[in-house]
Structures are given as structure tokens and as C-alpha cells.
Short mmCIF file of C-alpha atoms in Angstrom, two decimals:
data_model
loop_
_atom_site.label_atom_id
_atom_site.label_comp_id
_atom_site.label_asym_id
_atom_site.label_seq_id
_atom_site.Cartn_x
_atom_site.Cartn_y
_atom_site.Cartn_z
CA MET A 1 23.81 -34.42 11.91
CA VAL A 2 20.33 -35.88 12.50
CA THR A 3 19.47 -36.33 16.15
CA PRO A 4 17.68 -39.48 17.45
CA LYS A 5 14.59 -37.38 18.07
CA GLU A 6 14.57 -36.14 14.48
CA THR A 7 15.07 -39.73 13.25
CA ASN A 8 12.05 -40.88 15.28
CA ASN A 9 10.01 -38.00 13.90
CA LEU A 10 11.00 -38.92 10.34
CA GLU A 11 10.11 -42.57 10.92
CA SER A 12 6.75 -41.60 12.42
CA GLU A 13 6.02 -39.33 9.46
CA SER A 14 6.98 -42.14 7.05
CA ILE A 15 4.69 -44.64 8.81
CA GLU A 16 1.86 -42.09 8.85
CA THR A 17 2.35 -41.41 5.12
CA GLN A 18 2.26 -45.15 4.35
CA GLN A 19 -0.92 -45.56 6.39
CA GLN A 20 -2.52 -42.63 4.56
CA GLU A 21 -1.55 -44.13 1.19
CA THR A 22 -2.92 -47.55 2.20
CA THR A 23 -6.19 -45.96 3.35
CA LYS A 24 -6.42 -43.98 0.12
CA ILE A 25 -5.86 -47.03 -2.09
CA SER A 26 -8.22 -49.18 0.04
CA GLN A 27 -10.94 -46.57 -0.46
CA LEU A 28 -10.26 -46.59 -4.21
CA LEU A 29 -10.64 -50.40 -4.30
CA SER A 30 -14.12 -50.06 -2.79
CA GLN A 31 -15.24 -47.76 -5.62
CA PRO A 32 -17.21 -48.95 -8.68
CA LEU A 33 -15.12 -50.58 -11.41
CA LEU A 34 -15.32 -47.71 -13.91
CA VAL A 35 -14.21 -45.21 -11.26
CA ARG A 36 -11.30 -47.48 -10.25
CA LYS A 37 -10.15 -47.91 -13.85
CA LEU A 38 -10.16 -44.17 -14.47
CA LYS A 39 -8.41 -43.19 -11.23
CA PHE A 40 -5.85 -45.99 -11.62
CA LEU A 41 -4.49 -44.26 -14.72
CA PHE A 42 -3.48 -41.24 -12.63
CA LEU A 43 -1.75 -43.13 -9.81
CA LYS A 44 2.00 -42.88 -9.30
CA PRO A 45 4.03 -46.06 -9.99
CA GLU A 46 4.42 -46.82 -6.28
CA GLN A 47 0.68 -46.28 -5.77
CA LYS A 48 -0.10 -48.71 -8.59
CA THR A 49 2.16 -51.28 -6.92
CA LEU A 50 0.30 -50.81 -3.63
CA TYR A 51 -3.02 -51.03 -5.49
CA ARG A 52 -2.10 -54.41 -7.00
CA HIS A 53 -0.78 -55.65 -3.64
CA LEU A 54 -4.00 -54.77 -1.81
CA GLN A 55 -6.09 -56.19 -4.67
CA ASN A 56 -4.25 -59.54 -4.46
CA LYS A 57 -4.56 -59.50 -0.67
CA ALA A 58 -8.32 -59.01 -0.99
CA LYS A 59 -8.52 -62.04 -3.30
CA LYS A 60 -6.67 -64.15 -0.76
CA ASN A 61 -9.15 -63.07 1.93
CA ILE A 62 -12.07 -64.37 -0.13
CA ASP A 63 -12.78 -67.11 2.43
CA ASP A 64 -13.34 -64.54 5.18
CA VAL A 65 -16.95 -64.15 6.32
CA LYS A 66 -18.31 -60.61 5.95
CA PRO A 67 -18.38 -59.31 9.55
CA ASN A 68 -21.22 -56.80 9.14
CA PHE A 69 -23.61 -58.98 7.13
CA ASP A 70 -27.17 -57.95 8.03
CA PRO A 71 -29.15 -60.98 9.34
CA GLU A 72 -32.29 -59.55 7.71
CA ASN A 73 -30.70 -60.13 4.30
CA ILE A 74 -30.11 -63.38 2.43
CA PHE A 75 -27.81 -61.84 -0.22
CA GLU A 76 -25.61 -58.75 -0.17
CA ILE A 77 -24.07 -57.84 -3.51
CA GLU A 78 -21.20 -55.34 -3.61
CA ASN A 79 -19.54 -53.79 -6.68
CA PHE A 80 -20.34 -56.89 -8.71
CA ASN A 81 -19.41 -57.04 -12.39
CA PHE A 82 -19.86 -59.92 -14.82
CA TRP A 83 -18.54 -60.56 -18.32
CA TYR A 84 -19.23 -63.06 -21.11
CA ASP A 85 -16.98 -63.98 -24.04
CA HIS A 86 -13.59 -63.63 -22.34
CA HIS A 87 -14.24 -60.15 -20.96
CA SER A 88 -15.61 -58.78 -24.25
CA LYS A 89 -19.27 -58.46 -23.15
CA HIS A 90 -19.84 -56.55 -19.91
CA ALA A 91 -23.23 -57.93 -18.83
CA LEU A 92 -23.48 -56.67 -15.22
CA LYS A 93 -21.99 -53.37 -14.11
CA ASP A 94 -21.24 -52.40 -10.50
CA ILE A 95 -24.27 -54.07 -8.92
CA ASN A 96 -24.82 -52.99 -5.30
CA ILE A 97 -28.05 -54.34 -3.82
CA HIS A 98 -29.28 -56.31 -0.81
CA ILE A 99 -31.93 -59.05 -1.05
CA LYS A 100 -34.11 -59.32 2.03
CA ARG A 101 -34.85 -62.65 3.68
CA ARG A 102 -38.39 -64.13 3.40
CA LYS A 103 -39.48 -61.47 0.92
CA VAL A 104 -40.33 -61.56 -2.78
CA THR A 105 -37.97 -59.41 -4.85
CA ALA A 106 -38.96 -58.73 -8.46
CA LEU A 107 -36.35 -57.92 -11.10
CA ILE A 108 -37.78 -55.82 -13.92
CA GLY A 109 -36.28 -54.24 -17.02
CA PRO A 110 -36.17 -54.64 -20.81
CA SER A 111 -34.91 -57.81 -22.49
CA GLY A 112 -31.15 -58.20 -22.41
CA CYS A 113 -30.62 -55.86 -19.46
CA GLY A 114 -28.98 -58.48 -17.21
CA LYS A 115 -31.83 -59.78 -15.02
CA SER A 116 -31.44 -63.47 -15.87
CA THR A 117 -27.64 -63.20 -15.84
CA PHE A 118 -27.87 -61.73 -12.35
CA ILE A 119 -29.98 -64.48 -10.78
CA ARG A 120 -27.78 -67.15 -12.39
CA CYS A 121 -24.84 -65.60 -10.57
CA LEU A 122 -26.63 -66.22 -7.26
CA ASN A 123 -26.25 -70.02 -7.59
CA ARG A 124 -23.05 -70.13 -9.69
CA MET A 125 -24.95 -71.34 -12.75
CA ASN A 126 -23.03 -68.91 -14.96
CA ASN A 127 -19.75 -70.48 -13.86
CA GLN A 128 -20.54 -73.40 -16.17
CA ILE A 129 -20.35 -71.14 -19.24
CA GLU A 130 -16.94 -70.95 -20.88
CA GLY A 131 -15.36 -67.51 -21.12
CA THR A 132 -17.23 -65.89 -18.23
CA SER A 133 -15.57 -63.88 -15.47
CA SER A 134 -16.61 -61.67 -12.58
CA GLU A 135 -15.32 -59.10 -10.14
CA GLY A 136 -16.77 -57.88 -6.86
CA SER A 137 -18.59 -59.82 -4.17
CA ILE A 138 -21.82 -61.74 -3.67
CA TYR A 139 -22.33 -62.57 0.00
CA PHE A 140 -24.81 -65.27 0.96
CA ASP A 141 -26.49 -66.17 4.26
CA LYS A 142 -24.37 -65.07 7.27
CA GLY A 143 -21.80 -63.41 5.02
CA ILE A 144 -20.27 -66.28 3.04
CA ASN A 145 -18.62 -65.08 -0.17
CA LEU A 146 -19.97 -67.13 -3.10
CA ALA A 147 -16.47 -67.15 -4.59
CA SER A 148 -15.24 -68.93 -1.47
CA LYS A 149 -14.52 -72.63 -1.24
CA LYS A 150 -16.35 -72.63 2.11
CA ILE A 151 -19.55 -73.43 0.25
CA SER A 152 -19.60 -76.12 -2.45
CA THR A 153 -21.67 -75.80 -5.61
CA LEU A 154 -23.76 -78.79 -4.49
CA GLU A 155 -24.56 -77.14 -1.16
CA LEU A 156 -25.30 -73.82 -2.85
CA THR A 157 -27.68 -75.27 -5.45
CA THR A 158 -29.42 -77.19 -2.67
CA ARG A 159 -29.92 -74.02 -0.65
CA VAL A 160 -30.73 -71.84 -3.67
CA GLY A 161 -33.29 -73.55 -5.91
CA MET A 162 -34.02 -72.56 -9.51
CA ILE A 163 -37.29 -72.46 -11.47
CA PHE A 164 -36.82 -71.86 -15.19
CA GLN A 165 -38.94 -70.02 -17.73
CA LYS A 166 -39.97 -73.23 -19.48
CA PRO A 167 -41.26 -76.03 -17.21
CA SER A 168 -38.63 -78.76 -17.17
CA PRO A 169 -39.89 -81.90 -15.42
CA PHE A 170 -37.67 -84.96 -15.71
CA PRO A 171 -38.91 -87.77 -18.02
CA MET A 172 -40.04 -89.85 -15.03
CA SER A 173 -43.06 -90.14 -12.77
CA ILE A 174 -44.47 -87.26 -10.73
CA TYR A 175 -43.33 -89.07 -7.59
CA GLU A 176 -39.78 -89.63 -8.86
CA ASN A 177 -39.48 -86.02 -10.04
CA VAL A 178 -39.98 -84.83 -6.47
CA ALA A 179 -38.02 -87.67 -4.86
CA TYR A 180 -35.04 -87.20 -7.18
CA GLY A 181 -33.34 -84.51 -5.07
CA PRO A 182 -33.73 -86.21 -1.69
CA ARG A 183 -32.55 -89.51 -3.23
CA SER A 184 -29.43 -87.82 -4.62
CA HIS A 185 -28.71 -86.62 -1.07
CA GLY A 186 -28.83 -90.18 0.26
CA ILE A 187 -32.44 -90.45 1.43
CA ASN A 188 -33.76 -93.85 0.31
CA ASP A 189 -36.21 -94.77 3.08
CA LYS A 190 -39.60 -95.17 1.35
CA LYS A 191 -41.66 -93.86 4.25
CA MET A 192 -39.50 -90.77 4.51
CA LEU A 193 -39.60 -90.22 0.74
CA ASP A 194 -43.40 -90.59 0.74
CA GLU A 195 -43.63 -87.86 3.39
CA ILE A 196 -41.24 -85.55 1.53
CA VAL A 197 -43.08 -85.99 -1.78
CA GLU A 198 -46.49 -85.34 -0.22
CA GLU A 199 -45.27 -82.31 1.72
CA ALA A 200 -43.56 -80.81 -1.34
CA LEU A 201 -46.58 -81.38 -3.60
CA LYS A 202 -48.85 -79.82 -0.99
CA GLY A 203 -46.42 -76.91 -0.69
CA ALA A 204 -46.65 -76.42 -4.45
CA ALA A 205 -50.46 -76.60 -4.35
CA LEU A 206 -50.44 -79.69 -6.60
CA TRP A 207 -51.16 -82.58 -4.23
CA GLU A 208 -54.94 -82.63 -4.61
CA GLU A 209 -54.64 -82.71 -8.40
CA VAL A 210 -52.13 -85.56 -8.64
CA LYS A 211 -52.36 -87.64 -5.44
CA HIS A 212 -54.10 -90.51 -7.27
CA ASN A 213 -51.72 -90.37 -10.24
CA LEU A 214 -48.30 -90.09 -8.63
CA PHE A 215 -46.75 -92.64 -10.96
CA ASP A 216 -47.93 -90.97 -14.17
CA LEU A 217 -45.21 -89.21 -16.15
CA GLY A 218 -44.52 -85.65 -15.00
CA THR A 219 -44.43 -84.61 -18.64
CA SER A 220 -48.09 -85.68 -19.03
CA LEU A 221 -49.25 -82.78 -16.86
CA SER A 222 -50.45 -79.44 -18.23
CA GLY A 223 -47.96 -76.59 -18.55
CA GLY A 224 -49.08 -74.92 -15.31
CA GLN A 225 -49.03 -78.21 -13.44
CA GLN A 226 -45.56 -79.00 -14.79
CA GLN A 227 -44.29 -75.67 -13.46
CA ARG A 228 -45.78 -76.37 -10.03
CA LEU A 229 -44.17 -79.83 -10.17
CA CYS A 230 -40.82 -78.13 -10.78
CA ILE A 231 -41.49 -75.91 -7.76
CA ALA A 232 -42.32 -79.01 -5.69
CA ARG A 233 -39.08 -80.62 -6.88
CA ALA A 234 -37.14 -77.54 -5.77
CA ILE A 235 -38.75 -77.14 -2.34
CA ALA A 236 -38.39 -80.86 -1.55
CA LEU A 237 -34.78 -80.04 -0.66
CA LYS A 238 -35.95 -77.24 1.66
CA PRO A 239 -33.88 -74.44 0.13
CA GLU A 240 -33.64 -71.00 1.69
CA THR A 241 -34.11 -69.19 -1.62
CA LEU A 242 -36.02 -69.81 -4.83
CA LEU A 243 -34.88 -68.14 -8.04
CA MET A 244 -37.65 -67.83 -10.62
CA ASP A 245 -36.76 -66.80 -14.17
CA GLU A 246 -40.04 -65.66 -15.76
CA PRO A 247 -41.89 -68.71 -14.39
CA THR A 248 -45.28 -67.79 -15.92
CA SER A 249 -44.23 -66.39 -19.32
CA GLY A 250 -45.57 -69.41 -21.26
CA LEU A 251 -48.67 -70.05 -19.14
CA ASP A 252 -52.32 -69.10 -19.63
CA PRO A 253 -53.97 -66.56 -17.25
CA ILE A 254 -55.49 -69.24 -14.99
CA ALA A 255 -52.21 -71.13 -14.59
CA THR A 256 -50.40 -67.82 -14.07
CA SER A 257 -52.83 -66.87 -11.32
CA LYS A 258 -52.23 -70.19 -9.53
CA ILE A 259 -48.44 -69.66 -9.63
CA GLU A 260 -48.81 -66.12 -8.30
CA ILE A 261 -51.04 -67.28 -5.42
CA LEU A 262 -48.47 -69.97 -4.71
CA ILE A 263 -45.62 -67.41 -4.64
CA ASN A 264 -47.45 -65.40 -2.00
CA GLN A 265 -47.84 -68.56 0.09
CA LEU A 266 -44.24 -69.72 -0.40
CA LYS A 267 -42.71 -66.47 0.84
CA GLN A 268 -43.75 -67.43 4.36
CA HIS A 269 -40.99 -70.06 4.21
CA PHE A 270 -38.62 -69.00 1.42
CA THR A 271 -36.90 -65.96 -0.05
CA ILE A 272 -38.07 -65.58 -3.66
CA ILE A 273 -36.32 -63.65 -6.42
CA ILE A 274 -38.42 -63.46 -9.59
CA VAL A 275 -37.56 -62.12 -13.03
CA THR A 276 -40.65 -60.77 -14.76
CA HIS A 277 -41.54 -58.64 -17.78
CA SER A 278 -45.02 -58.03 -16.38
CA MET A 279 -45.33 -54.79 -14.43
CA ALA A 280 -48.70 -55.99 -13.12
CA GLN A 281 -47.23 -59.26 -11.90
CA ALA A 282 -44.37 -57.47 -10.12
CA GLN A 283 -46.93 -55.35 -8.27
CA ARG A 284 -49.11 -58.36 -7.39
CA VAL A 285 -46.45 -60.68 -5.99
CA SER A 286 -43.39 -58.71 -4.84
CA ASP A 287 -42.38 -56.76 -1.75
CA GLU A 288 -39.24 -55.25 -3.29
CA THR A 289 -38.44 -54.36 -6.91
CA ALA A 290 -35.13 -53.72 -8.66
CA PHE A 291 -35.06 -52.05 -12.07
CA PHE A 292 -32.25 -53.24 -14.36
CA TYR A 293 -31.21 -51.27 -17.45
CA GLN A 294 -28.24 -51.98 -19.74
CA GLY A 295 -26.53 -54.15 -17.14
CA SER A 296 -26.93 -51.76 -14.19
CA VAL A 297 -29.41 -51.53 -11.34
CA ILE A 298 -30.93 -48.09 -11.84
CA GLU A 299 -33.17 -48.15 -8.78
CA MET A 300 -34.35 -50.50 -6.05
CA GLY A 301 -36.93 -50.05 -3.34
CA SER A 302 -40.27 -51.22 -2.02
CA THR A 303 -42.58 -52.24 -4.85
CA LYS A 304 -45.18 -49.69 -3.80
CA GLN A 305 -42.64 -46.87 -3.88
CA MET A 306 -41.12 -48.02 -7.17
CA PHE A 307 -44.46 -48.03 -8.98
CA THR A 308 -46.07 -44.97 -7.37
CA ALA A 309 -43.13 -42.65 -6.78
CA PRO A 310 -39.96 -43.82 -8.57
CA LYS A 311 -36.98 -41.61 -7.87
CA ASN A 312 -35.09 -42.11 -11.13
CA LYS A 313 -36.21 -40.70 -14.47
CA LYS A 314 -35.36 -43.91 -16.34
CA THR A 315 -37.47 -45.94 -13.89
CA ARG A 316 -40.43 -43.64 -14.51
CA GLU A 317 -39.95 -43.93 -18.28
CA TYR A 318 -39.76 -47.73 -18.18
CA ILE A 319 -42.80 -48.15 -15.94
CA SER A 320 -44.81 -45.75 -18.11
CA GLY A 321 -43.76 -47.60 -21.30
CA LYS A 322 -41.63 -44.82 -22.78
CA ILE A 323 -38.56 -47.05 -22.89
CA GLY A 324 -38.39 -50.83 -23.12
#
């Protein structure tokens, strides 16, 4: 006959075993996707059930703010994976990086390695593409999960501006290009709009060149001027972050130089994440550099360290031109 004391001991052991199993599975869920998939195959049936339960619970907690989000960061990305074509193309694999606030971070790597896909995940732009899916977490300012409904897409795209590879001014005047965003947010007072337009054009180092021609078409400007107009249009909404996807790839050296000088000025007020194929440009404009290769981040660190003493062999080979 089992005594009450023995019953209590058995119950305590059972609770302790359950806690150990929960801890074990929770630790597994924090591992990279490929590790999780492999280890999942060897779990017992009851462990697989617990795994799925904790996985679903984590999805339900998606609105929770990350408690240990570092205030020096603007983005914290954890175990992030991204797929195109209904899970058939694995474009980003177990990305774990932090993007520092008010710094310029350059993303380098060969074509097709996931750089542009990555920055388009930072403002939900990829969500508009049919057949895409993701797993893992992207935490934004103060620890908000980008998969959460706590931040709308409109708010996110206002706070995270985008500059594309090809200048894309709207087919309207220079003034209206810059005023478009504020107007769409309900600002219609002419005096206020005049101030916003002037401030944004000055911030984009374009004011002196266009102040007497504000009602000319934005598309009439040169390529470099059009790109600076797009920057002015983005900063008119006072975002916290600017995403730049190869913003100088189609520009001549003089226009490129002006954009690079502008980037160094803008980082006093904004976080900038720039995709570039130019190793020289990454060194000139960025504080931090992340090297992408075949969908993974191989190495990330200060730009000086990355280009003078890279720790990973693949990084050294890419920077030296042996792979590309």
C-alpha cells in the first residue's frame, strides 16, 4: 500500500519531470529551424504533442512586447526564416541579427543571397506577395513583434521608409511629391505643408537646386535629383528608419557621391539600412556591415572589423573577390 508521503513524493517527481520536459522543448523551440526539424524527428510522441502545444502558445503570445529589447537597437531579428512560392523557395534562413539605432548598417553579398528580401521583411512589403510565409521573430522599436496586430501596416510604413533602386517620383510636381505623405495623413494646412516640404527638401540636400521650380514635374529632374526627391518624400513623414535598396546603382559617380554624403548626414536623425554591391561604398557610408550568403547571415560586425579582419572564411573570400 502506498503511503501519503510516497504519493506526495510521486506527485512531486511527476511535476518535476513535466517541468524538465517543458524546459527541454522550450529550449528546442529557440533553436534554428534546421536544428528543430532534425531533433523533432527523434522526439517521443508525447514530446511532439508538447512541442506543438508550446509552438501554438508562442503564436498566441505574438502580441506580447519583448521584455529584454535593447533600447540601443531599432530591430532585433531572431531565428527568422522566409519562403517564397508556397514554402518551396527558402530565401532567408535562421537570421539572428540586431540593427543599431541611429547607425548605418550595410548589407553586402552576391546577387540573390537574400539582402533585398530581408529589408522588405522589415516593413512587411513582402507580405503583399502571394505564396510567401515566414517563421521566427522581427522585433521593432521597444520590442513590438512585426507579426503583431499592435502595429498597423500604415503605421509601420510611416515609421520605416523605403528608397528603391530605381528613383520612383510620382508623376506630379516636386512640391506635391513631398507633400503627398503628409496630406495622406490628414495635414492640409498650406503653411504647415510649405514648412514640411522645405524642411524635407533641405534634409535631402535638394532645396537649393529646386526652390524656384517647386511646381515642375518631379520626373523632369536628373536621376540623382529624383533619388534625393524620393528621400525627401520619405523623410517628410519623419520615419525612424530608412531602408535603401541599392539607391545609387543607376547613378553616375557625382550623383552617387551626393547620395553618400547625404546618408552620412541623415544618420544623425535616422537609422539607415542600405543594400549595396559596392564594397567601397559599404566602407564609406556604414558603421555596421552584415554579409549575406545563400540566404544566411554569415557574419556581422563593425564595418572596420569586417573589412580589415573578418572572422569567417567565406567573408574573407567574398571581400577579396574569390566568391561572388
